[in-house]
Structures are given as C-alpha cells and as structure tokens.
Tab-separated table of C-alpha atoms in Angstrom:
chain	number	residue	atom	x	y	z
A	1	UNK	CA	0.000	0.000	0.000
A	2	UNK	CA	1.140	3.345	-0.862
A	3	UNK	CA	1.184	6.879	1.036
A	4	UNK	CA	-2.104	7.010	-0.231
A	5	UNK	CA	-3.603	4.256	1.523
A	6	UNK	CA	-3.801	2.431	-2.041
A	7	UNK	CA	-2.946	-0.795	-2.837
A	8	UNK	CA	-1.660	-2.210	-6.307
A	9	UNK	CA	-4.412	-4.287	-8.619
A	10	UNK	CA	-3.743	-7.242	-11.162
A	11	UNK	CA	-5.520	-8.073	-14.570
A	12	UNK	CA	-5.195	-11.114	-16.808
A	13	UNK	CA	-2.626	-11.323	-19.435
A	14	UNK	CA	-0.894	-14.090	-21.857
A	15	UNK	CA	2.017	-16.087	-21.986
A	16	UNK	CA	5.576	-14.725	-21.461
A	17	UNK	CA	4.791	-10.849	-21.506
A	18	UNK	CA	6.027	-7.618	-19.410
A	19	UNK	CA	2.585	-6.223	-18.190
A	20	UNK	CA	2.260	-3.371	-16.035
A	21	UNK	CA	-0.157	-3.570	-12.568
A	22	UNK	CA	-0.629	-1.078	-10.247
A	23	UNK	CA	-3.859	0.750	-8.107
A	24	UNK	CA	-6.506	2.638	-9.847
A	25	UNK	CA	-5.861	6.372	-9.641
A	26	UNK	CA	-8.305	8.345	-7.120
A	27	UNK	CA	-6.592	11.735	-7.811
A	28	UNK	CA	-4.234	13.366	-9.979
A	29	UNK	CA	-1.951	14.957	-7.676
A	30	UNK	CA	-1.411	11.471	-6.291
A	31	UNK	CA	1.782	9.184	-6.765
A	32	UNK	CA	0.564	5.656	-8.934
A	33	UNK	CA	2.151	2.480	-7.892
A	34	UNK	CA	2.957	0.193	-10.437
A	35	UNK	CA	3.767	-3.296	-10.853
A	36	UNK	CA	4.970	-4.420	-14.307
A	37	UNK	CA	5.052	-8.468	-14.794
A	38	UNK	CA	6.859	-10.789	-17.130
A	39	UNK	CA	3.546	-13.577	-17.184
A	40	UNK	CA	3.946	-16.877	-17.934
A	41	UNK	CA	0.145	-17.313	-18.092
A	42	UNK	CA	-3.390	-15.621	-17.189
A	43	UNK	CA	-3.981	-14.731	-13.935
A	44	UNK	CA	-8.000	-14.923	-12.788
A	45	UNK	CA	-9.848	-11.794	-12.416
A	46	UNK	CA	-6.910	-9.113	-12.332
A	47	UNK	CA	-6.089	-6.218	-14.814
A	48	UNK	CA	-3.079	-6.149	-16.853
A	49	UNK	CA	-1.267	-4.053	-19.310
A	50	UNK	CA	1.201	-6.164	-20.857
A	51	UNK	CA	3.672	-6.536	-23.769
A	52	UNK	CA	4.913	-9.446	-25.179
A	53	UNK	CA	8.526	-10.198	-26.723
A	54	UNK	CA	10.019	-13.555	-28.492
A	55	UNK	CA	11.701	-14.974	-25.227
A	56	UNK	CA	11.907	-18.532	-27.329
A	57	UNK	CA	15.317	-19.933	-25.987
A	58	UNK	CA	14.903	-14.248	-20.845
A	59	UNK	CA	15.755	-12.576	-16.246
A	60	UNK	CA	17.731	-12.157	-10.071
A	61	UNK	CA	18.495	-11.451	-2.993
A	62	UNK	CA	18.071	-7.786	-2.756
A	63	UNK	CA	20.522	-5.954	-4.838
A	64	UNK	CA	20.481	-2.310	-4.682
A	65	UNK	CA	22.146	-0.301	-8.384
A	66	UNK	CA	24.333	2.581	-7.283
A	67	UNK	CA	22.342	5.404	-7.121
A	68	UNK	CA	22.769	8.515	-8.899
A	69	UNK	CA	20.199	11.274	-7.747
A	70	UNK	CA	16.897	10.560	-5.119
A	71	UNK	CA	14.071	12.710	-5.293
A	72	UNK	CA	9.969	12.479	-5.502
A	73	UNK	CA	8.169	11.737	-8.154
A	74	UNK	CA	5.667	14.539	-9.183
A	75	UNK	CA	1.972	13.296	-9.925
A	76	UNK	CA	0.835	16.313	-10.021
A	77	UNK	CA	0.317	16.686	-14.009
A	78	UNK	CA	-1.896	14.140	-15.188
A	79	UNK	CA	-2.803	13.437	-19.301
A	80	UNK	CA	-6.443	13.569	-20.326
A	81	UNK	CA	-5.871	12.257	-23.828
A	82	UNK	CA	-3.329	11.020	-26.077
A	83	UNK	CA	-2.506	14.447	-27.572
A	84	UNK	CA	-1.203	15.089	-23.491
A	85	UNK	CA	0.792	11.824	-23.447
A	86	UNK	CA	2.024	12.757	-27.003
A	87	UNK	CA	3.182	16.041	-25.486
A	88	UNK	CA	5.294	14.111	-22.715
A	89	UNK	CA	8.612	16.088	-22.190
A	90	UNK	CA	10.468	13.059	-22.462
A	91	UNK	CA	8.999	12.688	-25.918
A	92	UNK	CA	8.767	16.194	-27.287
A	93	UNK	CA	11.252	17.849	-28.666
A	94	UNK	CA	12.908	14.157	-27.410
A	95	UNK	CA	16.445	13.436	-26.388
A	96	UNK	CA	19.018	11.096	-27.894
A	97	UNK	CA	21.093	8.789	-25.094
A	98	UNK	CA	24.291	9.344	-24.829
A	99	UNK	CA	26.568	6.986	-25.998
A	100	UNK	CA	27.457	4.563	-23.110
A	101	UNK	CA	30.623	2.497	-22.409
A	102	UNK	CA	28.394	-0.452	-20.727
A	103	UNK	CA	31.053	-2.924	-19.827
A	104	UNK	CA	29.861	-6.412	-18.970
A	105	UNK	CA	30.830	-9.419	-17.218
A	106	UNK	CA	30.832	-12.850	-18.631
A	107	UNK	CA	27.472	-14.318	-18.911
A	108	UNK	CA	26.483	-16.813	-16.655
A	109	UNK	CA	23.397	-18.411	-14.919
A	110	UNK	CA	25.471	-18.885	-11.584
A	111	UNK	CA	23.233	-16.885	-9.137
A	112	UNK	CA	26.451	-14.908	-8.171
A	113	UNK	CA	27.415	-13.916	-11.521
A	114	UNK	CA	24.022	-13.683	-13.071
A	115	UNK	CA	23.313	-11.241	-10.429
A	116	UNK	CA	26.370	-9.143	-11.401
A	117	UNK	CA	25.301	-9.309	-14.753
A	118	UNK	CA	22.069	-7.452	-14.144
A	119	UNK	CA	23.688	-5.296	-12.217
A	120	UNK	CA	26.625	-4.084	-14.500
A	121	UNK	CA	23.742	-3.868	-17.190
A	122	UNK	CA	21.317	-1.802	-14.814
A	123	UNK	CA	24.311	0.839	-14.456
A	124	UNK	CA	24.717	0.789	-17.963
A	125	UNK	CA	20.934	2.082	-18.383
A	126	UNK	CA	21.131	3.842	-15.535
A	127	UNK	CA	24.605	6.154	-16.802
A	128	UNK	CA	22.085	5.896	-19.977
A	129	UNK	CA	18.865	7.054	-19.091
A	130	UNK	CA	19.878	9.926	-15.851
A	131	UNK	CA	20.638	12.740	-18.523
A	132	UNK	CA	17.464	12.121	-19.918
A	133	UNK	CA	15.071	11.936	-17.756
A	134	UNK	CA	16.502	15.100	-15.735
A	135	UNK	CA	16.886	16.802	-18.791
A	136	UNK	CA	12.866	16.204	-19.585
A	137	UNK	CA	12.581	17.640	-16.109
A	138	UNK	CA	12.006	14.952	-13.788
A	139	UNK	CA	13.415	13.383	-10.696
A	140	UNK	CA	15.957	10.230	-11.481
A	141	UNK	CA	15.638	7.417	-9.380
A	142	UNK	CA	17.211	4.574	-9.896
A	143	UNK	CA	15.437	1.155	-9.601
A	144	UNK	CA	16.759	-1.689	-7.438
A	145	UNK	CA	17.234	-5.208	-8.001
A	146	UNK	CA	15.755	-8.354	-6.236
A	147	UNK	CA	16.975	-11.818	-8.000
A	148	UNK	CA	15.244	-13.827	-4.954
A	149	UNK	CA	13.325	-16.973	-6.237
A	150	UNK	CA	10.121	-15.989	-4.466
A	151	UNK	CA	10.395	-12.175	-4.530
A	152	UNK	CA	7.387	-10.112	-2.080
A	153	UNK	CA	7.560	-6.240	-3.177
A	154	UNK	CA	6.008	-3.784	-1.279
A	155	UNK	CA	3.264	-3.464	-4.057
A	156	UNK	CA	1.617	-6.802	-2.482
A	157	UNK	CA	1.795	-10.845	-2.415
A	158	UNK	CA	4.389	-10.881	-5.688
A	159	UNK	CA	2.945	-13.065	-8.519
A	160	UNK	CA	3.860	-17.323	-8.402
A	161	UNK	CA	5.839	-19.147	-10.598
A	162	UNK	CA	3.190	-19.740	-12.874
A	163	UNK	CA	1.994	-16.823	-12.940
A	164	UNK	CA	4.991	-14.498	-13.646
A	165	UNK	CA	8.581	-14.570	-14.493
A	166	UNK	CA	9.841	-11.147	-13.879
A	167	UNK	CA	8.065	-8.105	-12.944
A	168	UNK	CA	8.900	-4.425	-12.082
A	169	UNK	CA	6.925	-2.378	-8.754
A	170	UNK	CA	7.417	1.012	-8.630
A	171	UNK	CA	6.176	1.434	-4.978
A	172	UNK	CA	9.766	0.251	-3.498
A	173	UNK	CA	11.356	0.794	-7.292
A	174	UNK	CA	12.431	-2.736	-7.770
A	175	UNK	CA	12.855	-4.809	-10.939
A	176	UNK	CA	12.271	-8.294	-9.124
A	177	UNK	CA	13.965	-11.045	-11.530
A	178	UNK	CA	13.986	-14.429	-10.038
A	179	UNK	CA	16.548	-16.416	-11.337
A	180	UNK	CA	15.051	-20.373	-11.263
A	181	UNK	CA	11.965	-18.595	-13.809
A	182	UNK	CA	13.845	-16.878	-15.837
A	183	UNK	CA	16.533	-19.433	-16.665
A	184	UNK	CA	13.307	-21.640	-17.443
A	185	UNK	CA	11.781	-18.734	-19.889
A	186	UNK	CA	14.889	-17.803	-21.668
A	187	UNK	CA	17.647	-20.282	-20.877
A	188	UNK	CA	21.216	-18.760	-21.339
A	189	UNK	CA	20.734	-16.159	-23.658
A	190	UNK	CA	22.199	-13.020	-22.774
A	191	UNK	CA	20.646	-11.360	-25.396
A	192	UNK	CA	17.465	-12.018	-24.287
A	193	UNK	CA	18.091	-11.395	-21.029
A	194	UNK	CA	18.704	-7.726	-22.048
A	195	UNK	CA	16.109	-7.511	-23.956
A	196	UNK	CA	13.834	-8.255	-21.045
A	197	UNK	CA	15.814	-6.113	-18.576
A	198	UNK	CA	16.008	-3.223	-21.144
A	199	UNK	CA	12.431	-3.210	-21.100
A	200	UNK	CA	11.526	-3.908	-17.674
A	201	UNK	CA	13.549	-0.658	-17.038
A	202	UNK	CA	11.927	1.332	-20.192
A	203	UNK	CA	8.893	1.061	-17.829
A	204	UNK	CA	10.646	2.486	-15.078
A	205	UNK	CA	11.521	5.448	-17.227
A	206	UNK	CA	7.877	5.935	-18.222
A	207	UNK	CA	6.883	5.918	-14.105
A	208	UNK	CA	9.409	8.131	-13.822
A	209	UNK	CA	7.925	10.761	-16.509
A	210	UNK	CA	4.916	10.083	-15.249
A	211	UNK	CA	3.763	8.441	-18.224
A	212	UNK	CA	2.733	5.207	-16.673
A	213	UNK	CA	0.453	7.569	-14.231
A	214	UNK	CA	-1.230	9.602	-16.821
A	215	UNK	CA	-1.680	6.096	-18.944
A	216	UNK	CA	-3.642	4.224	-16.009
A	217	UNK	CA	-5.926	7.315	-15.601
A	218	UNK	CA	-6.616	7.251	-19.064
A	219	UNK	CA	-7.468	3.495	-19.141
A	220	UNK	CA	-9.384	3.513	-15.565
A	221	UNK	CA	-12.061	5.343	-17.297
A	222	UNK	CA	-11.744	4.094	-21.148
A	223	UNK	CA	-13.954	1.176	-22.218
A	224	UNK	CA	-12.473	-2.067	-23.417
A	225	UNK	CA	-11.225	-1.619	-26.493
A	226	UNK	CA	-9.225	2.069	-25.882
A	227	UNK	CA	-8.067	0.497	-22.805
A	228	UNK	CA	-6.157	-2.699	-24.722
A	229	UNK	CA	-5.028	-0.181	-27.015
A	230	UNK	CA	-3.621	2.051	-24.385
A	231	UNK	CA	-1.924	-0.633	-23.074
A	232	UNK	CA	-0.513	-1.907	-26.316
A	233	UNK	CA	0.427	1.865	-27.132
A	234	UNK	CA	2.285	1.905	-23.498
A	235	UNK	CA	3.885	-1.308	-24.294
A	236	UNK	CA	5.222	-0.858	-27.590
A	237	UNK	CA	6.716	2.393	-25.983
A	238	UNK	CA	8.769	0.007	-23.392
A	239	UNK	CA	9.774	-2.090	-26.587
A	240	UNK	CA	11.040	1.452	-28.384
A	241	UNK	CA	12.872	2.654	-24.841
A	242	UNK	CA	14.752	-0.650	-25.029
A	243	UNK	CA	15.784	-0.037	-28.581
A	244	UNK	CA	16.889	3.435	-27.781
A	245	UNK	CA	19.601	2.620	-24.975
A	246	UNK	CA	21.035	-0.671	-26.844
A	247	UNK	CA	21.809	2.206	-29.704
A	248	UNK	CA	23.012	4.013	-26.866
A	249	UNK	CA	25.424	0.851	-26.027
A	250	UNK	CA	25.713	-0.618	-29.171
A	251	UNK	CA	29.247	-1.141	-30.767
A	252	UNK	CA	30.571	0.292	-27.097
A	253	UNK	CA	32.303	-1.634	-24.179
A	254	UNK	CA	31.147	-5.237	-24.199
A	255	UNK	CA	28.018	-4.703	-26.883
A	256	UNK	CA	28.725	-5.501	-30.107
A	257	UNK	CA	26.138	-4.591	-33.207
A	258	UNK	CA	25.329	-8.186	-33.505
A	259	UNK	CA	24.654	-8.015	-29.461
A	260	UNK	CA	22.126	-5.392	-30.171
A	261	UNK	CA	20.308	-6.319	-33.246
A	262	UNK	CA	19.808	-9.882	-31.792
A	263	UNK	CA	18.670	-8.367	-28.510
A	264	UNK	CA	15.985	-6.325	-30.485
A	265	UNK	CA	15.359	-9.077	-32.674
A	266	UNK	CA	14.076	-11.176	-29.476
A	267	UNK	CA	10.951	-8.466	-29.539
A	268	UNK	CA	9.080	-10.180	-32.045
A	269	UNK	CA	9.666	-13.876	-32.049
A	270	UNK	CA	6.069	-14.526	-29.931
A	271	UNK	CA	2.544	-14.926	-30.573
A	272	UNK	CA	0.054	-11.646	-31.057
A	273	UNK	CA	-1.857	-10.464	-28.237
A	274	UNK	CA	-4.254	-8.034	-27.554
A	275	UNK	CA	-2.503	-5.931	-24.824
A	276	UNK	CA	1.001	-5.995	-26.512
A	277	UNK	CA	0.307	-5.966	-29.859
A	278	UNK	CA	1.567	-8.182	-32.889
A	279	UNK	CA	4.415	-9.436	-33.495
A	280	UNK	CA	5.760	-7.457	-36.208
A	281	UNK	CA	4.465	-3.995	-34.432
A	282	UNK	CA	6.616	-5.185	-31.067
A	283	UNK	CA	9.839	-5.944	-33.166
A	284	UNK	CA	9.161	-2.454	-35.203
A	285	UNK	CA	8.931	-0.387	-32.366
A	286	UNK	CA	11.870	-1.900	-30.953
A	287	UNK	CA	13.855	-1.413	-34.176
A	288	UNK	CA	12.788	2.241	-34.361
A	289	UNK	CA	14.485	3.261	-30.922
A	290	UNK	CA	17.764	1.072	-31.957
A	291	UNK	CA	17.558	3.003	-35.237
A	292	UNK	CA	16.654	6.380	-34.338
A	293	UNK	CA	18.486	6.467	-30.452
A	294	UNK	CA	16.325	9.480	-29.882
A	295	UNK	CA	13.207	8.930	-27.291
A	296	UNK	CA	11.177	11.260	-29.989
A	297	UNK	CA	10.910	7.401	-32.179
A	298	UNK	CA	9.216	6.063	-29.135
A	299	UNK	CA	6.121	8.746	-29.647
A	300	UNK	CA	2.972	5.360	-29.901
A	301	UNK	CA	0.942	7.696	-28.413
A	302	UNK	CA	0.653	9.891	-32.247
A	303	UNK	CA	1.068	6.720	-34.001
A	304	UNK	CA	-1.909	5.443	-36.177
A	305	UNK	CA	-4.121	2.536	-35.287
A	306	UNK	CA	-2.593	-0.144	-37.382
A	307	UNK	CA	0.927	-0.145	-35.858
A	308	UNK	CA	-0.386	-0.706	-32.165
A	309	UNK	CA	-2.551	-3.123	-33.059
C-alpha cells in the first residue's frame, strides 16, 4: 500500500509478456504504484497491461544499483488524452542517449554472476537514461534489483511461478527477476536477457515521466477496447525505450552490433496479443528506438491505429 492508503491491482494477461499492474488512480496529484510483470500465463480476475517479446530460448536477494540522484516523483500533471501523453517532455522535442561504455561481465546463470550481470547492465541504463530523464525535467531514481526466487515487493503478495517470471513495482522501485523462472523462460541467452531487462527498465523510465500515471488514468475510465489499445500503445513504448539505450550501447564496451540487433530481434519472435500488440508492431517499435536512439521514435501515443494493433 502506498502513502495514499492504495494498494496495487492485477488483470489477466498471456504467456511470457512484461505487463504493467498497479492501483486505480483516485486523484491526480497522487503518486501511482505500479507493478509491471513478465507472465507466464493468465492470472483470474486481475487487470493487466502487458507486452509481449520472443523470449523462445529471458531474467535475479536484494541488490540495490548505485544510485545517482533521489528525489519524488511529481503526480501532479496528469494526461487527459493522447494528444497530453504525445506532449510528454520526455517525448517532445525528445532526447538522444548518450553513448554509453556499458562494460559487462561474462554471462552466466550462476546466481552470483548472473546477479552481477544485471547489475553491471542496470548501471549501464542507468549512466544511460539519468541525462534524460533530468533533462525532460524529472526526478531520477534509480530502480533496485531483487533476484530472490520468491520475490514479495512492497506493491503486495508478488505473482507465483506460474503466474509471472519477472516483474517491475514502482512502490519500493524494484525490478524483481527471479533467477530459477527466468533461466526456465529464456535459458542462457544473454541477449534475451537484455532484452527483457532493457524493457523492464523502459517502464521504469515511463513511471518516472509520469507516463505510466497519466496512462492508467486514461485506461481507468476508457472502455475495453481504448483500454487494450492504451496498453498496447504503453507497451510498444517500453519495446522502443529498449531499442533506444542498446543504440546508446551498441558497438561500445562489451556490446557488439550483432549483441544489439539480436537483442531487439528477441521483440518479435512470440505470438500476437491483444494488450502488446503483434508481433511485427513489437519488433518495429523496438527497431525504431535502436535506429533512431532518440526517445522522440518512441512517440505510440501519435502513431496510427494499425501499428499498435
């Protein structure tokens, strides 16, 4: 439960996606708490948003990054349409990453050195990302990490095994990534293990913009079909953030250009869903932040119907 006195809520969503959960908004000057959620399956009678990469071969005790600057998150400005969200100063005029050294260990599924893995690669988009989001004039906080096997976040009960693989809550600003599940969804890929990560923390970015916020008022109060496309269109955006910082790493310290384009490639390799779109419109997205490295690619909010679908 938040400062607020609110809790976070779930909704349904399909196999292997990132989804985003968190309480329904009872006032716009109020901070949102989200939980975002690699599935492995429905959950019963809970509300998702959700996106949904090719994971077909990836995600860790509490581990805290290094932080870089603290301060509140402002809920105080709130979207009331898609023009607002458009309007985002993280999207408009938009800001390319700066290119980052990201230096990585060896790969390897050892709890100890997968851990350090996530965590060399959560400095990376860290270093990546601060600029950024200060620059769009918000606070930078950086998330922490929790690789426990059965992972509670201070957003509520955490989801089971069968239920979730990874998922982000942005009440205690944790990416919670047990190991056991996500060896079992995407084995020893390191690519895909980015890819996941790299998303997991695009959604972090969009909380801290207050994005995320102004999407879940907008859905609260949209009927069914604007609110699956909300959620694809916030989705797709995590998919684009990822692309961004890999262009932002590629061909730099331990990424190479084959590192990237295979990690972006791992967007579109699963089934189409209604909350994260199809499977070409999740790899496209992706490939339009790697391509463009500028957060103005990421704009789904402007983009027609057809490629959020």
């Amino acid at each position: 439960m938040d400062e607020f006195g609110r809790g976070p809520y779930y909704g349904p969503m399909p196999s292997v996606p990132v989804a985003i959960v968190g309480p329904r908004p009872e006032s716009r000057f109020r901070r949102s708490v989200v939980l975002i959620l690699v599935l492995a399956m429905l959950v019963v009678g809970i509300f998702w948003v959700v996106l949904v990469g090719r994971m077909a071969a990836g995600m860790p005790r509490p581990v805290t990054g290094t932080p870089l600057a603290v301060g509140e998150i402002d809920r105080g400005q709130s979207a009331k349409s898609l023009v607002d969200l458009a309007a985002n100063s993280l999207l408009k005029p938009g800001s390319k990453l700066p290119t980052t050294d990201c230096e990585l260990p060896e790969f390897d599924t050892d709890r100890k050195d997968l851990e350090s893995y996530y965590l060399a690669a959560i400095d990376c988009l860290n270093r990546a990302w601060r600029p950024v989001v200060l620059q769009a004039g918000n606070a930078f906080v950086p998330p922490k990490l929790d690789t426990q096997d059965s992972p509670k976040s201070d957003c509520g009960e955490g989801p089971s095994e069968e239920e979730a693989t990874a998922f982000y809550c942005s009440e205690d600003r944790t990416i919670y990534m047990p190991r056991v599940r996500l060896i079992d969804a995407v084995s020893d890929y390191p690519e895909l293990h980015m890819a996941v990560l790299a998303h997991e923390y695009g959604h972090h970015v969009q909380y801290l913009s207050d994005i995320l916020y102004a999407e879940r008022l907008l859905e609260n109060s949209a009927p069914k079909d604007e609110s699956l496309e909300l959620s694809r269109r916030t989705e797709l955006q995590a998919n684009c953030f990822a692309g961004v910082f890999l262009a932002a790493i590629k061909d730099h310290g331990s990424i190479s250009s084959k590192f990237a384009d295979d990690s972006v490639a791992g967007y579109d390799g699963s089934d189409d869903t209604d909350t994260h779109g199809t499977a070409h419109n999740r790899g496209m997205w992706a490939k339009r932040g790697l391509e463009a490295g500028n957060t103005i690619a990421c704009d789904t909010w402007s983009a027609p119907v057809a490629e959020v679908k």
